[in-house]
Coordinates of C-alpha atoms in Angstrom, one line a residue:
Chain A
X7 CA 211.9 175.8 44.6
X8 CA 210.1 179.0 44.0
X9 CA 206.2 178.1 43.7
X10 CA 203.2 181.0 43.5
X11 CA 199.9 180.1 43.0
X12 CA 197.1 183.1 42.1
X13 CA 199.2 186.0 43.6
X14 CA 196.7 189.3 43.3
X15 CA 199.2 192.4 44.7
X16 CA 199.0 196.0 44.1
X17 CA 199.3 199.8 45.4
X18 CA 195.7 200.3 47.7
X19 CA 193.2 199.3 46.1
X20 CA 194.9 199.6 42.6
X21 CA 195.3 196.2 41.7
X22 CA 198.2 195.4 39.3
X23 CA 198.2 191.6 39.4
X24 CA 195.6 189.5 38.6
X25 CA 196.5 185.8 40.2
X26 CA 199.4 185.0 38.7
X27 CA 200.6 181.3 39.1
X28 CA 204.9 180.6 38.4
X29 CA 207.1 177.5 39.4
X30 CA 210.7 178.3 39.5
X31 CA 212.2 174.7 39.8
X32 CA 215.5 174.6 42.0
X33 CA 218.5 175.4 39.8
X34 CA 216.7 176.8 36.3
X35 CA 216.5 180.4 35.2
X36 CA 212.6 181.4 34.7
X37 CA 212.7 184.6 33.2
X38 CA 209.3 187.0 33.4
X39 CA 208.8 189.1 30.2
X40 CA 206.6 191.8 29.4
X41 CA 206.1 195.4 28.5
X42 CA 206.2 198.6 30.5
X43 CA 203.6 198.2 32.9
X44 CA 203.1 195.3 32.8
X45 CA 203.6 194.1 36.1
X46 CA 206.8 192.6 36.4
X47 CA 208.2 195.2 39.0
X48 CA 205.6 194.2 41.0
X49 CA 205.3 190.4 41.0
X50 CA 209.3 190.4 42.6
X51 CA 207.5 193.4 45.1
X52 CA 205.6 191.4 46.0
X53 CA 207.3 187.8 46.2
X54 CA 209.9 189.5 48.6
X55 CA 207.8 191.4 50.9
X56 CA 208.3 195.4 49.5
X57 CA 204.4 194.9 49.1
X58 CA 201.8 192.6 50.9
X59 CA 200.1 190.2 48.5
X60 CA 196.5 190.5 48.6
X61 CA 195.5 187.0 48.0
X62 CA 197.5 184.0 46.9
X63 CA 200.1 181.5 48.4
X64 CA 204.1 181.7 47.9
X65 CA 206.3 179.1 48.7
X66 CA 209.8 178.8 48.4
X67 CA 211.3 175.4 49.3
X68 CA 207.6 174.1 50.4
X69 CA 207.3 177.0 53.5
X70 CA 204.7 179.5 53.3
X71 CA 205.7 183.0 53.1
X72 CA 203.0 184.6 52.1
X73 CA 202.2 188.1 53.5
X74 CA 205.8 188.2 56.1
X75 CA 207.6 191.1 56.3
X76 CA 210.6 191.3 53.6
X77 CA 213.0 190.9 56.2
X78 CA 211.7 187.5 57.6
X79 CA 211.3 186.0 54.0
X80 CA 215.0 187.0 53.3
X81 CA 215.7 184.7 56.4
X82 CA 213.8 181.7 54.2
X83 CA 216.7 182.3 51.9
X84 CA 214.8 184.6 49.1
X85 CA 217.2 187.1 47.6
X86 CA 216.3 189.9 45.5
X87 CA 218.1 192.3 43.5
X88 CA 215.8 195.0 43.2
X89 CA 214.8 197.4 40.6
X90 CA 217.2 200.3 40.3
X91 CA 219.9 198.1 42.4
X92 CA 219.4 200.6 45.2
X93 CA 223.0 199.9 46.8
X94 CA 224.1 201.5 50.7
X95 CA 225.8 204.0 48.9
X96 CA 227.5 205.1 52.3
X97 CA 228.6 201.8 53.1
X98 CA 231.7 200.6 51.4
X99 CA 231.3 197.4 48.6
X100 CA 232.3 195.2 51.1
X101 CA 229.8 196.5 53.7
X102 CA 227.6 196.5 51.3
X103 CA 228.6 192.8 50.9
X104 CA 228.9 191.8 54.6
X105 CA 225.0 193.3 54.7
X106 CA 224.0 190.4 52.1
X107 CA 225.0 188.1 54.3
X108 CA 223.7 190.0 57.2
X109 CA 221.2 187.2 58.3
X110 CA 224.3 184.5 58.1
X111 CA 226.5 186.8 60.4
X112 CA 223.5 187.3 63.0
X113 CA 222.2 184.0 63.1
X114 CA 219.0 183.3 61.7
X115 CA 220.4 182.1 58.4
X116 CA 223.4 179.0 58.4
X117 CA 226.6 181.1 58.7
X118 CA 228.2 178.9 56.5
X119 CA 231.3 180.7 55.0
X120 CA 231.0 184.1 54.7
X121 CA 234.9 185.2 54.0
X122 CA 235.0 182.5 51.5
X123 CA 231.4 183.5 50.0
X124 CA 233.3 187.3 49.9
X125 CA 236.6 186.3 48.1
X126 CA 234.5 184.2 45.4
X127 CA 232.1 187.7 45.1
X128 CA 235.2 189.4 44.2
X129 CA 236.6 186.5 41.9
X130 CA 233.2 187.0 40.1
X131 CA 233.3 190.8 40.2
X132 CA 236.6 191.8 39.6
X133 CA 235.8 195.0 39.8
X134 CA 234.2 195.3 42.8
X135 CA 237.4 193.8 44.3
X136 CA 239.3 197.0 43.2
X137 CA 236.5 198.7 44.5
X138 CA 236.0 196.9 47.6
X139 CA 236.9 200.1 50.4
X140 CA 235.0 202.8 48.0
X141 CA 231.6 203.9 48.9
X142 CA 229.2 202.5 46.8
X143 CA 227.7 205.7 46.1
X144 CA 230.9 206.6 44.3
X145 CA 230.7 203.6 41.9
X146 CA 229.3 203.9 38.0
X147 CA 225.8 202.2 37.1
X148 CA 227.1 199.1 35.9
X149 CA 229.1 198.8 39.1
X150 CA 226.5 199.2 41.4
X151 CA 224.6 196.6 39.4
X152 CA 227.4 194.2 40.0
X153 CA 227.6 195.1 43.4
X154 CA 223.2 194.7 43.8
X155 CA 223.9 191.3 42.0
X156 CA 226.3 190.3 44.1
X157 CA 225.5 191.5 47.4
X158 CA 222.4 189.5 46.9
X159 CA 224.3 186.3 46.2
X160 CA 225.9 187.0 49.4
X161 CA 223.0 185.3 51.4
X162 CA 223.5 182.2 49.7
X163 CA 220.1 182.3 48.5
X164 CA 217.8 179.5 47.9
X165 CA 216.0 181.6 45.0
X166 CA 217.5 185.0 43.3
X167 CA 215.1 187.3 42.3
X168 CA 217.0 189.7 39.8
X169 CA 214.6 192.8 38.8
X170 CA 215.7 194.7 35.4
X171 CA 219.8 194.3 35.9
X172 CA 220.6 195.8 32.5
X173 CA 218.2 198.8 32.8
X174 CA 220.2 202.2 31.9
X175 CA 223.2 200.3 31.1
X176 CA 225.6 200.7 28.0
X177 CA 225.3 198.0 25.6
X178 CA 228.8 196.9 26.2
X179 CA 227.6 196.7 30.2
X180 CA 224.6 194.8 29.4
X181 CA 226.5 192.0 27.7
X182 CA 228.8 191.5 30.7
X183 CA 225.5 191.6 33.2
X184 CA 223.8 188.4 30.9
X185 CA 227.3 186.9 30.6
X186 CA 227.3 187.2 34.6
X187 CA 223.6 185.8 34.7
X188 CA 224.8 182.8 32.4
X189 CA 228.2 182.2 34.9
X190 CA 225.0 182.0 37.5
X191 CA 223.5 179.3 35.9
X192 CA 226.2 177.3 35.1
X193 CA 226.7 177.6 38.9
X194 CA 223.3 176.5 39.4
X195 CA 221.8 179.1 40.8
X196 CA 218.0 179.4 41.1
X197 CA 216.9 182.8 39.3
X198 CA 213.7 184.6 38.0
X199 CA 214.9 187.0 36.3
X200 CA 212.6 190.1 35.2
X201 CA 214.0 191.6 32.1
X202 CA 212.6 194.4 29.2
X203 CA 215.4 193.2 27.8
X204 CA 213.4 190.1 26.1
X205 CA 215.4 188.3 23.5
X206 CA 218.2 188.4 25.9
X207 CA 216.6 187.2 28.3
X208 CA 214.9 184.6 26.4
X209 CA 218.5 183.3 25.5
X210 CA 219.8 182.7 28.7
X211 CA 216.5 181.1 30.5
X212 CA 215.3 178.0 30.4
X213 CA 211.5 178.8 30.8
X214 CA 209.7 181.8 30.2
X215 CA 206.5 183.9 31.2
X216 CA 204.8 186.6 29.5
X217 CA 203.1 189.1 31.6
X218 CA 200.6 191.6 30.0
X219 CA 198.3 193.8 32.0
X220 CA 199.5 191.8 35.1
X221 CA 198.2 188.7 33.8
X222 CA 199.9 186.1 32.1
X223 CA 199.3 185.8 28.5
X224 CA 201.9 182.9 27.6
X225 CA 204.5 180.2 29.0
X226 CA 206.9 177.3 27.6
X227 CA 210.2 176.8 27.5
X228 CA 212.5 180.1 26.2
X229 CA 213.9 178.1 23.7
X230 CA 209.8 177.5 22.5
X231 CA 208.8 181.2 22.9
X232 CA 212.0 182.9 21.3
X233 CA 210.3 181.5 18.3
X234 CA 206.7 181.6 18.9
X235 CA 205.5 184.2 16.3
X236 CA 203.1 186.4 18.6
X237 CA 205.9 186.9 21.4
X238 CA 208.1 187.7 18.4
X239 CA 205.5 190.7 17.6
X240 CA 205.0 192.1 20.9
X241 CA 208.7 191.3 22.3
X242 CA 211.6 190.9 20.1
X243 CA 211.3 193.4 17.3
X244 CA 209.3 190.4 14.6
X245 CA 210.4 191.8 11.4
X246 CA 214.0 190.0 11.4
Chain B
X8 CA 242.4 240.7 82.8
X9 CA 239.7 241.4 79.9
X10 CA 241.3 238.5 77.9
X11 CA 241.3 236.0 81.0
X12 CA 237.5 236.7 81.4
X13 CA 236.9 236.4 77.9
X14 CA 238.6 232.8 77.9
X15 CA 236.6 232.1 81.5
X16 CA 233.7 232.8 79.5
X17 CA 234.5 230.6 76.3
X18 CA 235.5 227.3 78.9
X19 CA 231.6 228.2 80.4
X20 CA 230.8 228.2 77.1
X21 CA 232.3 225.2 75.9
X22 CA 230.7 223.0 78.6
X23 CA 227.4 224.0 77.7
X24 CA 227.9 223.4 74.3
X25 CA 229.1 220.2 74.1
X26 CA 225.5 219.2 76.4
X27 CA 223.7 220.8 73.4
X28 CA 225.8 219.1 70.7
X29 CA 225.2 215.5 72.5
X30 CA 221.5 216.0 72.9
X31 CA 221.5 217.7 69.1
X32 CA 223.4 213.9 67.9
X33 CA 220.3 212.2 69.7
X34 CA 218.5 213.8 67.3
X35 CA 220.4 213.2 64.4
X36 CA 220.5 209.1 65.6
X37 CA 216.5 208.8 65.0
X38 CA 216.1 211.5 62.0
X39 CA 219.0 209.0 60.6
X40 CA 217.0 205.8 60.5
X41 CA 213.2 207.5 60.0
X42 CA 213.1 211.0 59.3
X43 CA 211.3 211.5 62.6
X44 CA 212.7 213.5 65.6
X45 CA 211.4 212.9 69.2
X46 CA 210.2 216.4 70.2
X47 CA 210.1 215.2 73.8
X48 CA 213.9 214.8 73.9
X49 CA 214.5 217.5 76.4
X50 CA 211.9 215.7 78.5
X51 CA 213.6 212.7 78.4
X52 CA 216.9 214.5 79.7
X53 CA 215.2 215.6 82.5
X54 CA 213.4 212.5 83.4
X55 CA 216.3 210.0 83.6
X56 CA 218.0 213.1 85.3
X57 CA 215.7 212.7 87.7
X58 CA 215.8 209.2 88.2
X59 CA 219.3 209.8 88.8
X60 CA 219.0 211.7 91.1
X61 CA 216.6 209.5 93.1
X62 CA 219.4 206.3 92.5
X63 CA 222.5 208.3 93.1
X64 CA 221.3 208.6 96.7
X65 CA 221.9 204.5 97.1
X66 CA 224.4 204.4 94.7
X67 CA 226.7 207.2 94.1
X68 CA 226.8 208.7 90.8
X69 CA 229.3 206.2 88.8
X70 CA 227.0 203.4 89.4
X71 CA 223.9 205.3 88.4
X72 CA 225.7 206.0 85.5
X73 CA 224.5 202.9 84.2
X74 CA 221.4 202.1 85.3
X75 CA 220.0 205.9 84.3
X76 CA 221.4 205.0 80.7
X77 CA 219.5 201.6 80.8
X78 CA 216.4 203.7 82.0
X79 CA 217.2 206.2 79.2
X80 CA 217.2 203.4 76.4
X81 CA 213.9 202.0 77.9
X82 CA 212.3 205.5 77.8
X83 CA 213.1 206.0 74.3
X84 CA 211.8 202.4 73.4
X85 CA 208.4 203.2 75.0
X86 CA 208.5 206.8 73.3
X87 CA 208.9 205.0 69.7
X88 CA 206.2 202.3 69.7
X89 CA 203.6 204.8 71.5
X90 CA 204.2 207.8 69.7
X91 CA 206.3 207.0 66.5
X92 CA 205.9 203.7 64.9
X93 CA 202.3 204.2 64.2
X94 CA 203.2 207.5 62.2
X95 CA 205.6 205.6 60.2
X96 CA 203.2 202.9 59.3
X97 CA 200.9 205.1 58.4
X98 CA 203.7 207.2 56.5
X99 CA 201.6 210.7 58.6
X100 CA 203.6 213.7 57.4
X101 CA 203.0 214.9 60.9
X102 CA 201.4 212.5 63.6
X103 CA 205.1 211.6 65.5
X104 CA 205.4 215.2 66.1
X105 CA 202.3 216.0 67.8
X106 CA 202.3 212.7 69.5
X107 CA 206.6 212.7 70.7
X108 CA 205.4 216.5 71.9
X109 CA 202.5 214.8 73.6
X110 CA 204.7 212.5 75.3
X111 CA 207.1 215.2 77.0
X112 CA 204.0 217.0 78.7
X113 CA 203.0 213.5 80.1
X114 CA 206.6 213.2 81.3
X115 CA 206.8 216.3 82.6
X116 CA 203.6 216.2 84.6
X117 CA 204.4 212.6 85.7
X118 CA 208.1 214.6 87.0
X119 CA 206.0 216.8 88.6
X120 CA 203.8 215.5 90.6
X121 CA 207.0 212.9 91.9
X122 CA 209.8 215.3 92.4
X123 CA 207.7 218.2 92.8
X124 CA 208.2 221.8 90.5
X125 CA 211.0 222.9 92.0
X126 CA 214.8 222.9 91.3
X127 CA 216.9 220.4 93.2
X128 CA 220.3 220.3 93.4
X129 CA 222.3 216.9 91.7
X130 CA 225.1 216.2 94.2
X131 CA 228.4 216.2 91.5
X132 CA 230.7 213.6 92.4
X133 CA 233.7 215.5 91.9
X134 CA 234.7 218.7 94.3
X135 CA 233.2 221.7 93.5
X136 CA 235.6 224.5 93.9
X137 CA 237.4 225.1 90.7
X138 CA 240.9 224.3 89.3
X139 CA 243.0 227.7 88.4
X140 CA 244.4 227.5 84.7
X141 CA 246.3 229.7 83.8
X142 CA 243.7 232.6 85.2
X143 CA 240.7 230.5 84.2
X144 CA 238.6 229.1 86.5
X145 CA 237.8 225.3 85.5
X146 CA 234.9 222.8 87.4
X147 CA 236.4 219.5 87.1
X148 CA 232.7 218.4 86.2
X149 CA 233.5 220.5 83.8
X150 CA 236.3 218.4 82.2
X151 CA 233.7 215.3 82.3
X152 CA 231.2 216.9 80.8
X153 CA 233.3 217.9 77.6
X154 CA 235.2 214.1 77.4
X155 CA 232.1 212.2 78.7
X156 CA 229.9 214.5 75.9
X157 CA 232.9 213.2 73.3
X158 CA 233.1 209.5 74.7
X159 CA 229.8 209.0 73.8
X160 CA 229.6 210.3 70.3
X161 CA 232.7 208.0 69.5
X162 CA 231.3 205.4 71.2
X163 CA 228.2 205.7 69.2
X164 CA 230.3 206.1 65.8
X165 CA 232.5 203.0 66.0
X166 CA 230.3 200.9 66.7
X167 CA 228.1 202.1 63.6
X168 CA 231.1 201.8 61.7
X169 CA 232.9 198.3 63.4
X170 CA 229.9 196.2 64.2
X171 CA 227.5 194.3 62.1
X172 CA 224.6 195.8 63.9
X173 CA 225.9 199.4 63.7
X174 CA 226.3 198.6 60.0
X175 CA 222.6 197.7 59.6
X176 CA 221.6 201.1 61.5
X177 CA 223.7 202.9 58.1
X178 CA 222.3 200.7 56.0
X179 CA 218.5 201.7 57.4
X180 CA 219.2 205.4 57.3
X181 CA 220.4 204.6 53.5
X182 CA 217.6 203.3 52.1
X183 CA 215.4 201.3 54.0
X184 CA 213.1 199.1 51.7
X185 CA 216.8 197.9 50.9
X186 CA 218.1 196.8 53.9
X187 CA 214.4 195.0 54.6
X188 CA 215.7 193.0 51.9
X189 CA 219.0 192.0 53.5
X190 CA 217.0 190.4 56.4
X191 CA 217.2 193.9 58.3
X192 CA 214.3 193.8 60.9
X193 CA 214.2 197.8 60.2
X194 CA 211.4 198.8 62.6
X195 CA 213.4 197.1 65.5
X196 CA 216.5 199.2 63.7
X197 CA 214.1 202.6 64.5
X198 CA 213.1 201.3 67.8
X199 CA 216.9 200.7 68.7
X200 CA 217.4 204.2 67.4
X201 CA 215.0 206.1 69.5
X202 CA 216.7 204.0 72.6
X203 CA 220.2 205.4 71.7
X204 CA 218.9 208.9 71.7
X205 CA 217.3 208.9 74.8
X206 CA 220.4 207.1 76.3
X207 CA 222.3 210.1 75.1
X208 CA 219.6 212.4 76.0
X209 CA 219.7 210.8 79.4
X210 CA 223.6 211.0 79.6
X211 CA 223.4 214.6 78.8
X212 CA 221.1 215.1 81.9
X213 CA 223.4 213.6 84.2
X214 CA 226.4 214.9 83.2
X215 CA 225.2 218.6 83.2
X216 CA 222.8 218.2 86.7
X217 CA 225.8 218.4 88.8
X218 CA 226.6 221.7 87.3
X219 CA 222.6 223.5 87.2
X220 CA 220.1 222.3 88.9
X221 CA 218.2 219.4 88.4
X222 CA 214.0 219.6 88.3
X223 CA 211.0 219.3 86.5
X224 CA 211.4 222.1 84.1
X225 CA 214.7 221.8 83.1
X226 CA 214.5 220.1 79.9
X227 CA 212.3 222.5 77.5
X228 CA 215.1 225.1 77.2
X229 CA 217.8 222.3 76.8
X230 CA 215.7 220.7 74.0
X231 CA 214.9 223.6 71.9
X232 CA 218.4 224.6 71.9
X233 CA 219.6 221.5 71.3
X234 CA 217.1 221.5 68.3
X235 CA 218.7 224.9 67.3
X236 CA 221.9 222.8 67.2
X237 CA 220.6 220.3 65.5
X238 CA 220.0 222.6 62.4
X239 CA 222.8 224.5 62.7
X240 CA 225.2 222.0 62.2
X241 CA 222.9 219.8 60.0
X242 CA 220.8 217.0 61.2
X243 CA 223.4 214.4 59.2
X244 CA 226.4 215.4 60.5
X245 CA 228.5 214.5 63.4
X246 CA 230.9 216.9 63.1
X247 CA 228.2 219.5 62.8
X248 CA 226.9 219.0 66.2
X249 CA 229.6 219.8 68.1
X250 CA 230.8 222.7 66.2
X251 CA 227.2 224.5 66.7
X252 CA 227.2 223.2 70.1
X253 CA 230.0 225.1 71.0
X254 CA 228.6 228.1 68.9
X255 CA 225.7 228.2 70.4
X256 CA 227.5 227.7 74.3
X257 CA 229.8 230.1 73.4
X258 CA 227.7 232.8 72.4
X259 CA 225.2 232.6 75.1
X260 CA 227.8 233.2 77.9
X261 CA 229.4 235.7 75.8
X262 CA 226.2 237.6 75.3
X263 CA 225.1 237.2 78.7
X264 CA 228.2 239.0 80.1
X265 CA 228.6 241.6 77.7
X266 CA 225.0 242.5 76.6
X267 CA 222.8 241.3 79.2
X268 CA 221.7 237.8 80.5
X269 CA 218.1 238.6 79.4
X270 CA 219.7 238.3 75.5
X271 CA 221.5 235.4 76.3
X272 CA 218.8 233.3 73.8
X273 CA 218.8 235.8 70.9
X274 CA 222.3 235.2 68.8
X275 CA 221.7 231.8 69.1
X276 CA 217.9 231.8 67.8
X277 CA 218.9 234.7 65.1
X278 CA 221.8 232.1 64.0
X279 CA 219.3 229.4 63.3
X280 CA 217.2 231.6 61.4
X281 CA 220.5 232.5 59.5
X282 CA 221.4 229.4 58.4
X283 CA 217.4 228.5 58.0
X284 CA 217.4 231.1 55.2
X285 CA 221.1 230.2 53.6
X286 CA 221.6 226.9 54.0
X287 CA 218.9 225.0 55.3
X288 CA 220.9 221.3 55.4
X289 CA 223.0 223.4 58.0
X290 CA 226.5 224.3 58.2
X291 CA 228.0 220.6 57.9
X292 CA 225.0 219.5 56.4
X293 CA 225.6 216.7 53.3
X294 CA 223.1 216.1 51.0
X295 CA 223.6 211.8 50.4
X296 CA 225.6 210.8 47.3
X297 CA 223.4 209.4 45.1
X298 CA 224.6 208.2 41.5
X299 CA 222.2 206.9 38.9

């Protein structure tokens, strides 16, 4: 669904990634590990259009996005929850909602149904339905990352791109975000998910990557990886 | 007798203001969506005042109404992709202002050498002898100017807060990167924003012509003190705008009659500076709730 083939993106003429290749096949959950720095941030940047790619091809669904404008690639259905979930926080959470599906309610997107969409949002959020005429500014961090999540599920996307959603949150928060992320998949819904978070992430996915120094150092299934004994060094913590 | 010319002076006053505080929420509308203000607003006023007053004569004032607001919206299009958009691109701390400044003198020579440099008078479309209430002398022009001036900032307000469109214009002065991501074509967002504030700019030349003059050099003043305004009551505030609009309106007529007419500009420039040194987000100003 999701398809990149030697992506090189950066800041000017600091280059962070050094052509990077990924496949997210339509209804798995890739997951992209790595350390600090590594480049992870930046490869979901630079998918959705925050940063033009420098060389490379991205295609989601067999169309060529490469190098548009973030706002036309959300119209090919790419949906990304970005880095510090960076919520309207004048809007209320339903605005914030109605503006996931903005594309859908102007036009250049299949309208498809948009209350319904809303009312399952708020079935999968509960509380974001007890939320729903509070400004999102006013929410906690783990509400706001429900709301990110969600208000990116609101264009129906074709591919989810979900940057760090447990970042800064309470342990007891980040469990409810992977259970969320796991409801996701049972749902079907294509996801790369970027995560520091790596044995949790490595849980829930079905395939992985392993950036370091914005190059990828390993791939296989999650399942293979969780066990492979040099991502256990760098990643999980080896010694249990 | 001294009260009734004291309120006489606060209705002048109040008409005046609420001009400033509807050019001053032009402002707000682009520094909203892209931190950048369009110096040339006060030129803008005057041009589509201008063009009014060259339609009005085929059409009578209602239906240039209209068409000088259309004109208005176009000006402020043209102002944003010459002068602005490049700035933004370039993320220039500083290239929008010379170049929106720029702009005005090219408008203002362009009024020139078309209407000439002197003052015309706007024909009002209402009579012009006052209405007596209770003592106080009112210009039914007057009356439009202060419900057209409030018409249009509600107009502008529902429809950010009703429509999926006016959404998108919050959701672009939130955070923009973000609402890229929700399909938001944000630079047509900025464009669209620069249109509405010469529109109002434009309406706030055609309401207030009837009452002045009408000419070439009418907009610098109006601008600047609508800029005063603007900071007063805090470039993110609605509220804000009218309240310093009347301030400032109010204390100019009141200055002018009791100290001289030659002061008339000084409380209003020394309360900018006030509120430059003690609260520099202005009176109303909010700084955005932001929650980590």
């Amino acid at each position: 669904m999701l398809q990149v083939e030697n992506l090189v993106a950066g800041y000017g003429k600091v280059k962070v990634l050094h052509a990077i290749s990924l496949h997210v096949p339509e209804g798995s959950l890739v997951t992209l590990i790595g350390s600090n720095g590594a480049g992870k941030t930046t490869t979901l940047r630079a998918l959705s259009g925050m940063i033009r790619p420098d060389a490379g091809t991205i295609r989601i669904a067999g169309v060529d996005i490469t190098g548009l404008p973030s706002h036309e690639i959300t119209r090919h259905g790419l949906a990304h929850s970005p880095e510090g979930r960076r919520v309207f926080p004048v809007l209320s959470v339903e605005d914030n909602l109605l503006m996931g599906a903005f594309t859908r309610l102007t036009g250049s997107r299949p309208r498809g149904d948009v209350a319904g969409d809303l009312a399952r949002m708020f079935e999968l959020f509960p509380r974001l339905a007890e939320r729903r005429a509070q400004q999102a500014g006013t929410l906690s961090g783990g509400e706001q990352q429900m709301l990110a999540m969600a208000r990116a599920l609101m264009l129906s996307p074709k591919v989810l791109l979900l940057d760090e959603p447990s970042m800064g949150l309470a342990p007891k928060l980040v469990e409810e975000v992977f259970a969320t992320i796991a409801r996701l998949k049972a749902l079907r819904v294509t996801m790369l998910l970027v995560e520091q978070f790596a044995a949790a992430a490595l849980e829930v996915a079905d395939f992985a990557y392993v950036l370091e120094n914005g190059r990828l150092a390993a791939s296989g299934p999650a399942e293979t990886l969780k066990h492979d004994p040099a991502v256990r060094a760098a990643y999980l913590g080896a010694a249990h | 007798m001294d009260f009734l010319i004291l309120a006489q002076l606060v209705v002048s006053g109040i008409a005046v203001g609420m001009i400033y505080g509807v050019i001053a929420f032009g402002y707000q509308l682009t520094f909203a969506t892209s931190k950048t203000l369009n110096f040339g607003q006060g030129e803008a006023l005057m041009l589509s005042s201008l063009v009014g007053l060259t339609v009005v004569q085929f059409t009578g004032y209602w239906i240039m109404l209209p068409i000088v607001l259309a004109f208005g919206m176009v000006q402020g299009a043209v102002v944003e992709r010459l002068g602005v958009r490049q700035a933004i691109k370039t993320k220039s701390e500083s290239g929008w202002i010379m170049a929106t400044i720029a702009l005005g003198i090219i408008f203002k020579n362009l009024a020139e050498n078309i209407w000439g440099r002197d003052a015309l008078k706007f024909p009002s479309p209402l009579p012009e002898a006052p209405i007596g209430l209770m003592g106080v002398n009112i210009l039914p022009m007057e009356i439009v100017i202060v419900l057209g001036a409030l018409a249009m900032m509600l107009a502008v307000e529902t429809f950010n807060r009703r429509s999926i469109f006016g959404k998108a214009v919050v959701a672009t002065a939130n955070d923009r990167e973000a609402a890229g991501l929700m399909g938001i074509n944000t630079s047509l967002v900025i464009t669209f924003s620069y249109a509405l504030s010469s529109m109002t700019a434009a309406f706030a030349g055609v309401l207030i012509a009837p009452v002045t003059l009408t000419g070439a050099s009418m907009g610098g003043a109006l601008g600047l003190k609508a800029f005063a305004v603007a900071i007063i009551g805090g470039l993110s505030s609605g509220m804000g705008v009218i309240v310093g609009g009347l301030i400032l309106g109010i204390t100019e007529t009141l200055t002018g009659f009791y100290l001289s007419t030659g002061y008339k500009d000084v409380p209003g420039l020394v309360l900018l500076l006030l509120v430059l040194s003690f609260k520099p987000s202005g009176l109303f100003g909010r700084s955005a709730i932001k929650k980590v």
